[in-house]
Short mmCIF file of N, CA and C in Angstrom, two decimals:
data_model
loop_
_atom_site.label_atom_id
_atom_site.label_comp_id
_atom_site.label_asym_id
_atom_site.label_seq_id
_atom_site.Cartn_x
_atom_site.Cartn_y
_atom_site.Cartn_z
N MET A 233 19.32 19.03 5.55
CA MET A 233 19.76 17.75 5.05
C MET A 233 18.98 17.41 3.79
N ASP A 234 19.67 17.05 2.74
CA ASP A 234 19.07 16.76 1.44
C ASP A 234 18.69 15.28 1.34
N ARG A 235 17.46 14.95 1.76
CA ARG A 235 17.02 13.56 1.68
C ARG A 235 15.51 13.49 1.54
N TYR A 236 15.07 12.31 1.13
CA TYR A 236 13.64 12.05 0.99
C TYR A 236 13.11 11.49 2.30
N LYS A 237 11.89 11.89 2.66
CA LYS A 237 11.20 11.35 3.83
C LYS A 237 9.84 10.84 3.37
N ILE A 238 9.35 9.82 4.08
CA ILE A 238 8.01 9.32 3.76
C ILE A 238 7.00 10.43 4.00
N ASN A 239 6.17 10.67 3.00
CA ASN A 239 5.16 11.72 3.08
C ASN A 239 3.75 11.15 3.30
N ARG A 240 3.45 10.05 2.61
CA ARG A 240 2.16 9.39 2.79
C ARG A 240 2.23 7.98 2.23
N ILE A 241 1.34 7.14 2.72
CA ILE A 241 1.15 5.80 2.18
C ILE A 241 -0.32 5.67 1.81
N GLY A 242 -0.59 4.89 0.80
CA GLY A 242 -1.97 4.73 0.37
C GLY A 242 -2.28 3.30 0.00
N VAL A 243 -3.55 2.97 0.11
CA VAL A 243 -4.01 1.62 -0.18
C VAL A 243 -5.34 1.70 -0.92
N LEU A 244 -5.52 0.80 -1.85
CA LEU A 244 -6.75 0.75 -2.64
C LEU A 244 -7.17 -0.71 -2.81
N ASN A 245 -8.39 -1.03 -2.38
CA ASN A 245 -8.96 -2.38 -2.54
C ASN A 245 -8.08 -3.46 -1.91
N TYR A 246 -7.64 -3.25 -0.71
CA TYR A 246 -6.75 -4.19 -0.04
C TYR A 246 -7.23 -4.42 1.38
N TRP A 247 -7.36 -5.68 1.75
CA TRP A 247 -7.79 -6.12 3.07
C TRP A 247 -9.13 -5.49 3.39
N LEU A 248 -9.26 -4.72 4.45
CA LEU A 248 -10.54 -4.11 4.81
C LEU A 248 -10.68 -2.68 4.29
N TYR A 249 -9.74 -2.24 3.47
CA TYR A 249 -9.75 -0.88 2.96
C TYR A 249 -10.28 -0.81 1.53
N ASP A 250 -11.21 0.10 1.29
CA ASP A 250 -11.60 0.44 -0.08
C ASP A 250 -10.54 1.37 -0.65
N GLU A 251 -10.34 2.49 0.04
CA GLU A 251 -9.35 3.48 -0.36
C GLU A 251 -9.00 4.29 0.87
N GLU A 252 -7.71 4.35 1.17
CA GLU A 252 -7.28 5.04 2.38
C GLU A 252 -5.88 5.60 2.19
N GLU A 253 -5.63 6.74 2.80
CA GLU A 253 -4.29 7.32 2.82
C GLU A 253 -3.92 7.67 4.26
N PHE A 254 -2.64 7.49 4.56
CA PHE A 254 -2.10 7.84 5.86
C PHE A 254 -0.99 8.86 5.62
N TYR A 255 -1.10 10.01 6.27
CA TYR A 255 -0.14 11.09 6.07
C TYR A 255 0.89 11.10 7.20
N PHE A 256 2.12 11.34 6.81
CA PHE A 256 3.23 11.41 7.74
C PHE A 256 3.58 12.88 8.01
N TYR A 257 4.09 13.15 9.18
CA TYR A 257 4.58 14.48 9.51
C TYR A 257 6.08 14.36 9.73
N ASP A 258 6.85 15.02 8.88
CA ASP A 258 8.31 14.97 8.96
C ASP A 258 8.81 13.53 9.01
N GLY A 259 8.19 12.66 8.20
CA GLY A 259 8.62 11.27 8.12
C GLY A 259 8.10 10.37 9.22
N LYS A 260 7.20 10.88 10.05
CA LYS A 260 6.70 10.10 11.19
C LYS A 260 5.19 9.94 11.09
N LEU A 261 4.71 8.79 11.60
CA LEU A 261 3.28 8.48 11.58
C LEU A 261 2.89 7.92 12.95
N LEU A 262 1.76 8.36 13.45
CA LEU A 262 1.22 7.83 14.69
C LEU A 262 -0.08 7.12 14.36
N LEU A 263 -0.15 5.84 14.69
CA LEU A 263 -1.39 5.07 14.54
C LEU A 263 -1.89 4.71 15.92
N ARG A 264 -3.16 5.00 16.16
CA ARG A 264 -3.78 4.66 17.44
C ARG A 264 -4.98 3.78 17.18
N GLY A 265 -5.23 2.90 18.09
CA GLY A 265 -6.41 2.05 17.99
C GLY A 265 -6.39 0.95 19.03
N THR A 266 -7.51 0.34 19.23
CA THR A 266 -7.60 -0.75 20.19
C THR A 266 -6.89 -1.99 19.62
N ASN A 267 -6.63 -2.94 20.50
CA ASN A 267 -6.05 -4.21 20.06
C ASN A 267 -6.96 -4.85 19.02
N GLY A 268 -6.37 -5.34 17.96
CA GLY A 268 -7.14 -6.00 16.92
C GLY A 268 -7.75 -5.05 15.91
N SER A 269 -7.43 -3.76 15.98
CA SER A 269 -8.03 -2.80 15.05
C SER A 269 -7.31 -2.71 13.71
N GLY A 270 -6.13 -3.35 13.59
CA GLY A 270 -5.46 -3.40 12.29
C GLY A 270 -4.19 -2.57 12.16
N LYS A 271 -3.68 -2.01 13.24
CA LYS A 271 -2.47 -1.18 13.15
C LYS A 271 -1.28 -1.99 12.63
N SER A 272 -1.03 -3.13 13.23
CA SER A 272 0.12 -3.95 12.84
C SER A 272 -0.04 -4.51 11.45
N VAL A 273 -1.22 -5.01 11.12
CA VAL A 273 -1.46 -5.56 9.79
C VAL A 273 -1.24 -4.49 8.73
N THR A 274 -1.69 -3.28 9.00
CA THR A 274 -1.50 -2.18 8.05
C THR A 274 -0.02 -1.93 7.81
N MET A 275 0.76 -1.83 8.87
CA MET A 275 2.19 -1.54 8.71
C MET A 275 2.95 -2.71 8.08
N VAL A 276 2.61 -3.93 8.46
CA VAL A 276 3.26 -5.09 7.85
C VAL A 276 2.93 -5.16 6.36
N SER A 277 1.75 -4.76 6.00
CA SER A 277 1.36 -4.77 4.59
C SER A 277 2.19 -3.77 3.79
N PHE A 278 2.53 -2.67 4.38
CA PHE A 278 3.28 -1.65 3.64
C PHE A 278 4.77 -1.92 3.62
N PHE A 279 5.40 -1.95 4.76
CA PHE A 279 6.85 -1.92 4.78
C PHE A 279 7.51 -3.18 4.22
N PRO A 280 7.30 -4.38 4.77
CA PRO A 280 7.98 -5.54 4.18
C PRO A 280 7.52 -5.82 2.74
N LEU A 281 6.24 -5.70 2.49
CA LEU A 281 5.72 -6.03 1.17
C LEU A 281 6.21 -5.04 0.11
N LEU A 282 6.16 -3.77 0.40
CA LEU A 282 6.61 -2.77 -0.58
C LEU A 282 8.12 -2.78 -0.77
N PHE A 283 8.87 -2.93 0.30
CA PHE A 283 10.32 -2.83 0.18
C PHE A 283 10.98 -4.07 -0.41
N ASP A 284 10.48 -5.25 -0.09
CA ASP A 284 11.15 -6.44 -0.64
C ASP A 284 10.25 -7.32 -1.50
N GLY A 285 8.96 -7.01 -1.59
CA GLY A 285 8.07 -7.78 -2.45
C GLY A 285 7.83 -9.21 -2.01
N ASN A 286 8.21 -9.53 -0.79
CA ASN A 286 8.06 -10.89 -0.29
C ASN A 286 6.62 -11.11 0.16
N LYS A 287 5.91 -12.01 -0.54
CA LYS A 287 4.50 -12.27 -0.25
C LYS A 287 4.30 -13.51 0.62
N ASN A 288 5.37 -14.06 1.17
CA ASN A 288 5.24 -15.26 1.99
C ASN A 288 4.40 -14.97 3.22
N PRO A 289 3.54 -15.92 3.61
CA PRO A 289 2.62 -15.69 4.73
C PRO A 289 3.30 -15.24 6.02
N GLU A 290 4.46 -15.80 6.35
CA GLU A 290 5.11 -15.42 7.60
C GLU A 290 5.61 -13.97 7.59
N ARG A 291 5.78 -13.39 6.41
CA ARG A 291 6.17 -11.98 6.31
C ARG A 291 4.96 -11.06 6.45
N LEU A 292 3.76 -11.59 6.24
CA LEU A 292 2.54 -10.79 6.30
C LEU A 292 1.87 -10.83 7.67
N ASP A 293 2.42 -11.60 8.58
CA ASP A 293 1.85 -11.75 9.91
C ASP A 293 2.85 -11.24 10.93
N THR A 294 2.43 -10.35 11.81
CA THR A 294 3.35 -9.76 12.79
C THR A 294 3.89 -10.79 13.77
N PHE A 295 3.21 -11.94 13.89
CA PHE A 295 3.68 -12.99 14.79
C PHE A 295 4.40 -14.11 14.04
N GLY A 296 4.55 -13.97 12.73
CA GLY A 296 5.30 -14.95 11.95
C GLY A 296 4.54 -16.21 11.62
N SER A 297 3.23 -16.24 11.84
CA SER A 297 2.47 -17.45 11.50
C SER A 297 2.24 -17.50 9.99
N ARG A 298 1.77 -18.62 9.53
CA ARG A 298 1.49 -18.79 8.10
C ARG A 298 -0.02 -18.82 7.85
N ASP A 299 -0.80 -18.26 8.77
CA ASP A 299 -2.25 -18.34 8.70
C ASP A 299 -2.85 -17.53 7.56
N ARG A 300 -2.31 -16.34 7.30
CA ARG A 300 -2.87 -15.48 6.25
C ARG A 300 -1.95 -15.44 5.04
N LYS A 301 -2.56 -15.64 3.90
CA LYS A 301 -1.81 -15.55 2.64
C LYS A 301 -2.17 -14.24 1.96
N ILE A 302 -1.39 -13.87 0.98
CA ILE A 302 -1.63 -12.61 0.26
C ILE A 302 -3.03 -12.60 -0.35
N GLU A 303 -3.54 -13.77 -0.74
CA GLU A 303 -4.88 -13.87 -1.30
C GLU A 303 -5.94 -13.38 -0.30
N ASP A 304 -5.68 -13.61 1.00
CA ASP A 304 -6.63 -13.19 2.03
C ASP A 304 -6.74 -11.67 2.13
N TYR A 305 -5.71 -10.97 1.70
CA TYR A 305 -5.72 -9.50 1.74
C TYR A 305 -6.31 -8.90 0.47
N VAL A 306 -6.09 -9.57 -0.66
CA VAL A 306 -6.59 -9.05 -1.94
C VAL A 306 -8.03 -9.51 -2.19
N LEU A 307 -8.35 -10.72 -1.79
CA LEU A 307 -9.71 -11.25 -1.90
C LEU A 307 -10.18 -11.72 -0.52
N PRO A 308 -10.47 -10.79 0.38
CA PRO A 308 -10.89 -11.21 1.73
C PRO A 308 -12.21 -11.97 1.68
N SER A 309 -12.50 -12.72 2.73
CA SER A 309 -13.71 -13.54 2.77
C SER A 309 -14.98 -12.69 2.63
N THR A 310 -14.91 -11.42 3.00
CA THR A 310 -16.08 -10.54 2.88
C THR A 310 -16.26 -10.00 1.46
N PHE A 311 -15.29 -10.22 0.59
CA PHE A 311 -15.36 -9.72 -0.79
C PHE A 311 -16.30 -10.61 -1.59
N GLU A 312 -17.23 -10.02 -2.31
CA GLU A 312 -18.27 -10.78 -3.00
C GLU A 312 -17.84 -11.32 -4.36
N GLY A 313 -16.90 -10.69 -5.01
CA GLY A 313 -16.51 -11.12 -6.35
C GLY A 313 -15.44 -12.20 -6.35
N ASN A 314 -15.05 -12.61 -7.55
CA ASN A 314 -14.02 -13.63 -7.73
C ASN A 314 -12.70 -13.05 -8.21
N GLU A 315 -12.66 -11.74 -8.41
CA GLU A 315 -11.46 -11.10 -8.94
C GLU A 315 -11.33 -9.71 -8.33
N ASN A 316 -10.10 -9.32 -8.02
CA ASN A 316 -9.85 -8.00 -7.44
C ASN A 316 -8.43 -7.56 -7.76
N THR A 317 -8.24 -6.25 -7.90
CA THR A 317 -6.92 -5.66 -8.05
C THR A 317 -6.71 -4.69 -6.91
N SER A 318 -5.59 -4.83 -6.23
CA SER A 318 -5.24 -3.99 -5.08
C SER A 318 -3.97 -3.22 -5.38
N TYR A 319 -3.85 -2.05 -4.75
CA TYR A 319 -2.63 -1.25 -4.87
C TYR A 319 -2.21 -0.77 -3.49
N LEU A 320 -0.90 -0.75 -3.28
CA LEU A 320 -0.30 -0.11 -2.12
C LEU A 320 0.80 0.78 -2.63
N TYR A 321 0.92 1.97 -2.07
CA TYR A 321 1.98 2.86 -2.53
C TYR A 321 2.52 3.68 -1.36
N MET A 322 3.75 4.14 -1.54
CA MET A 322 4.43 4.94 -0.54
C MET A 322 5.08 6.13 -1.25
N GLU A 323 4.70 7.31 -0.83
CA GLU A 323 5.21 8.54 -1.44
C GLU A 323 6.27 9.17 -0.53
N PHE A 324 7.37 9.57 -1.15
CA PHE A 324 8.45 10.24 -0.44
C PHE A 324 8.54 11.68 -0.95
N TYR A 325 9.03 12.57 -0.09
CA TYR A 325 9.15 13.98 -0.47
C TYR A 325 10.52 14.50 -0.04
N ASN A 326 11.15 15.24 -0.94
CA ASN A 326 12.41 15.90 -0.64
C ASN A 326 12.12 17.40 -0.58
N LYS A 327 12.15 17.95 0.61
CA LYS A 327 11.80 19.35 0.82
C LYS A 327 12.77 20.30 0.13
N GLU A 328 14.05 20.01 0.18
CA GLU A 328 15.04 20.89 -0.43
C GLU A 328 14.89 20.96 -1.95
N LYS A 329 14.54 19.85 -2.57
CA LYS A 329 14.37 19.80 -4.02
C LYS A 329 12.93 20.03 -4.45
N ASP A 330 11.98 20.04 -3.49
CA ASP A 330 10.56 20.11 -3.77
C ASP A 330 10.18 19.04 -4.81
N LYS A 331 10.56 17.80 -4.51
CA LYS A 331 10.40 16.69 -5.44
C LYS A 331 9.76 15.50 -4.74
N TYR A 332 8.85 14.83 -5.46
CA TYR A 332 8.18 13.64 -4.95
C TYR A 332 8.67 12.41 -5.69
N LEU A 333 8.66 11.29 -4.98
CA LEU A 333 9.02 9.99 -5.53
C LEU A 333 8.06 8.98 -4.92
N THR A 334 7.50 8.10 -5.73
CA THR A 334 6.53 7.12 -5.23
C THR A 334 6.93 5.73 -5.68
N ILE A 335 6.85 4.77 -4.75
CA ILE A 335 7.01 3.36 -5.09
C ILE A 335 5.69 2.68 -4.78
N GLY A 336 5.39 1.60 -5.48
CA GLY A 336 4.13 0.92 -5.21
C GLY A 336 4.09 -0.47 -5.79
N ILE A 337 3.02 -1.16 -5.47
CA ILE A 337 2.77 -2.50 -6.00
C ILE A 337 1.32 -2.61 -6.41
N GLY A 338 1.09 -3.45 -7.37
CA GLY A 338 -0.25 -3.85 -7.77
C GLY A 338 -0.37 -5.35 -7.57
N LEU A 339 -1.49 -5.78 -7.08
CA LEU A 339 -1.75 -7.20 -6.84
C LEU A 339 -3.09 -7.54 -7.48
N ARG A 340 -3.06 -8.49 -8.39
CA ARG A 340 -4.30 -8.91 -9.05
C ARG A 340 -4.59 -10.35 -8.66
N ALA A 341 -5.77 -10.57 -8.09
CA ALA A 341 -6.13 -11.90 -7.62
C ALA A 341 -7.41 -12.39 -8.30
N ILE A 342 -7.38 -13.65 -8.68
CA ILE A 342 -8.56 -14.38 -9.16
C ILE A 342 -8.65 -15.62 -8.28
N ARG A 343 -9.83 -15.87 -7.76
CA ARG A 343 -10.00 -17.01 -6.84
C ARG A 343 -9.42 -18.29 -7.45
N ASN A 344 -8.73 -19.04 -6.59
CA ASN A 344 -8.12 -20.33 -6.93
C ASN A 344 -6.98 -20.22 -7.95
N ARG A 345 -6.36 -19.05 -8.04
CA ARG A 345 -5.17 -18.86 -8.88
C ARG A 345 -4.12 -18.11 -8.08
N ASN A 346 -2.89 -18.13 -8.55
CA ASN A 346 -1.83 -17.36 -7.90
C ASN A 346 -2.06 -15.87 -8.10
N VAL A 347 -1.68 -15.09 -7.13
CA VAL A 347 -1.81 -13.64 -7.20
C VAL A 347 -0.71 -13.08 -8.10
N GLU A 348 -1.11 -12.25 -9.07
CA GLU A 348 -0.14 -11.57 -9.92
C GLU A 348 0.38 -10.34 -9.17
N PHE A 349 1.66 -10.08 -9.31
CA PHE A 349 2.32 -9.03 -8.54
C PHE A 349 3.19 -8.20 -9.47
N TYR A 350 3.09 -6.89 -9.38
CA TYR A 350 3.98 -6.03 -10.15
C TYR A 350 4.29 -4.78 -9.33
N GLY A 351 5.49 -4.28 -9.51
CA GLY A 351 5.91 -3.09 -8.80
C GLY A 351 6.02 -1.92 -9.76
N PHE A 352 5.99 -0.72 -9.20
CA PHE A 352 6.15 0.47 -10.02
C PHE A 352 6.85 1.57 -9.22
N ALA A 353 7.47 2.48 -9.94
CA ALA A 353 8.10 3.66 -9.35
C ALA A 353 7.72 4.86 -10.20
N ILE A 354 7.36 5.94 -9.54
CA ILE A 354 7.01 7.19 -10.23
C ILE A 354 8.08 8.20 -9.84
N THR A 355 8.89 8.56 -10.80
CA THR A 355 10.05 9.41 -10.52
C THR A 355 9.96 10.79 -11.17
N ASP A 356 8.85 11.09 -11.84
CA ASP A 356 8.74 12.35 -12.58
C ASP A 356 7.93 13.43 -11.84
N ASN A 357 7.82 13.28 -10.53
CA ASN A 357 7.16 14.26 -9.67
C ASN A 357 5.63 14.23 -9.75
N ARG A 358 5.05 13.32 -10.52
CA ARG A 358 3.59 13.18 -10.52
C ARG A 358 3.17 12.47 -9.25
N ARG A 359 1.93 12.76 -8.81
CA ARG A 359 1.44 12.23 -7.56
C ARG A 359 0.10 11.51 -7.76
N ILE A 360 -0.03 10.37 -7.10
CA ILE A 360 -1.26 9.59 -7.14
C ILE A 360 -2.37 10.38 -6.47
N LYS A 361 -3.54 10.38 -7.07
CA LYS A 361 -4.76 11.06 -6.62
C LYS A 361 -4.70 12.57 -6.81
N GLN A 362 -3.58 13.09 -7.28
CA GLN A 362 -3.50 14.52 -7.56
C GLN A 362 -3.23 14.76 -9.04
N ASP A 363 -2.34 13.97 -9.62
CA ASP A 363 -2.04 14.09 -11.04
C ASP A 363 -2.68 12.97 -11.85
N PHE A 364 -2.97 11.85 -11.22
CA PHE A 364 -3.62 10.73 -11.89
C PHE A 364 -4.17 9.76 -10.84
N MET A 365 -5.06 8.89 -11.28
CA MET A 365 -5.66 7.89 -10.39
C MET A 365 -5.12 6.50 -10.75
N LEU A 366 -5.22 5.58 -9.83
CA LEU A 366 -4.79 4.21 -10.08
C LEU A 366 -5.89 3.37 -10.71
N TYR A 367 -7.04 3.94 -10.88
CA TYR A 367 -8.16 3.23 -11.48
C TYR A 367 -8.97 4.20 -12.32
N LYS A 368 -9.80 3.65 -13.15
CA LYS A 368 -10.69 4.46 -14.01
C LYS A 368 -12.12 4.22 -13.54
N ASP A 369 -12.85 5.30 -13.30
CA ASP A 369 -14.26 5.15 -12.93
C ASP A 369 -15.03 4.57 -14.11
N SER A 370 -15.88 3.62 -13.84
CA SER A 370 -16.69 3.03 -14.92
C SER A 370 -18.15 3.33 -14.65
N LEU A 371 -18.54 4.53 -14.98
CA LEU A 371 -19.94 4.95 -14.77
C LEU A 371 -20.76 4.75 -16.00
#
């Protein structure tokens, strides 16, 4: 069957993650963990946010509450600075074509301001962390 399947999802500077990737096998992912370990928050952050860009609090909470806002994920209370940029991305792979496609979002937050949001698509077969990085090291 000639179709794309999710290959991996990645996150950078978002919620409790510095940098993390989750790999799928044949389009499937298994997440295990105790209650409260972040499985649902991780998936809610990727699928609704990446696919429709809806940053409303009730879309970011698995129970539909309005307790957490997008700012809480980009600038969590444990974050020491006043500004942060976060990225989430989802990579798809077509085995028959040996082709990759990536969609993603960038979120830039400054305390006491609205979060800036932008989406991107990589359609030329380049891959994040293999062909280029989402950030530049400042050594």
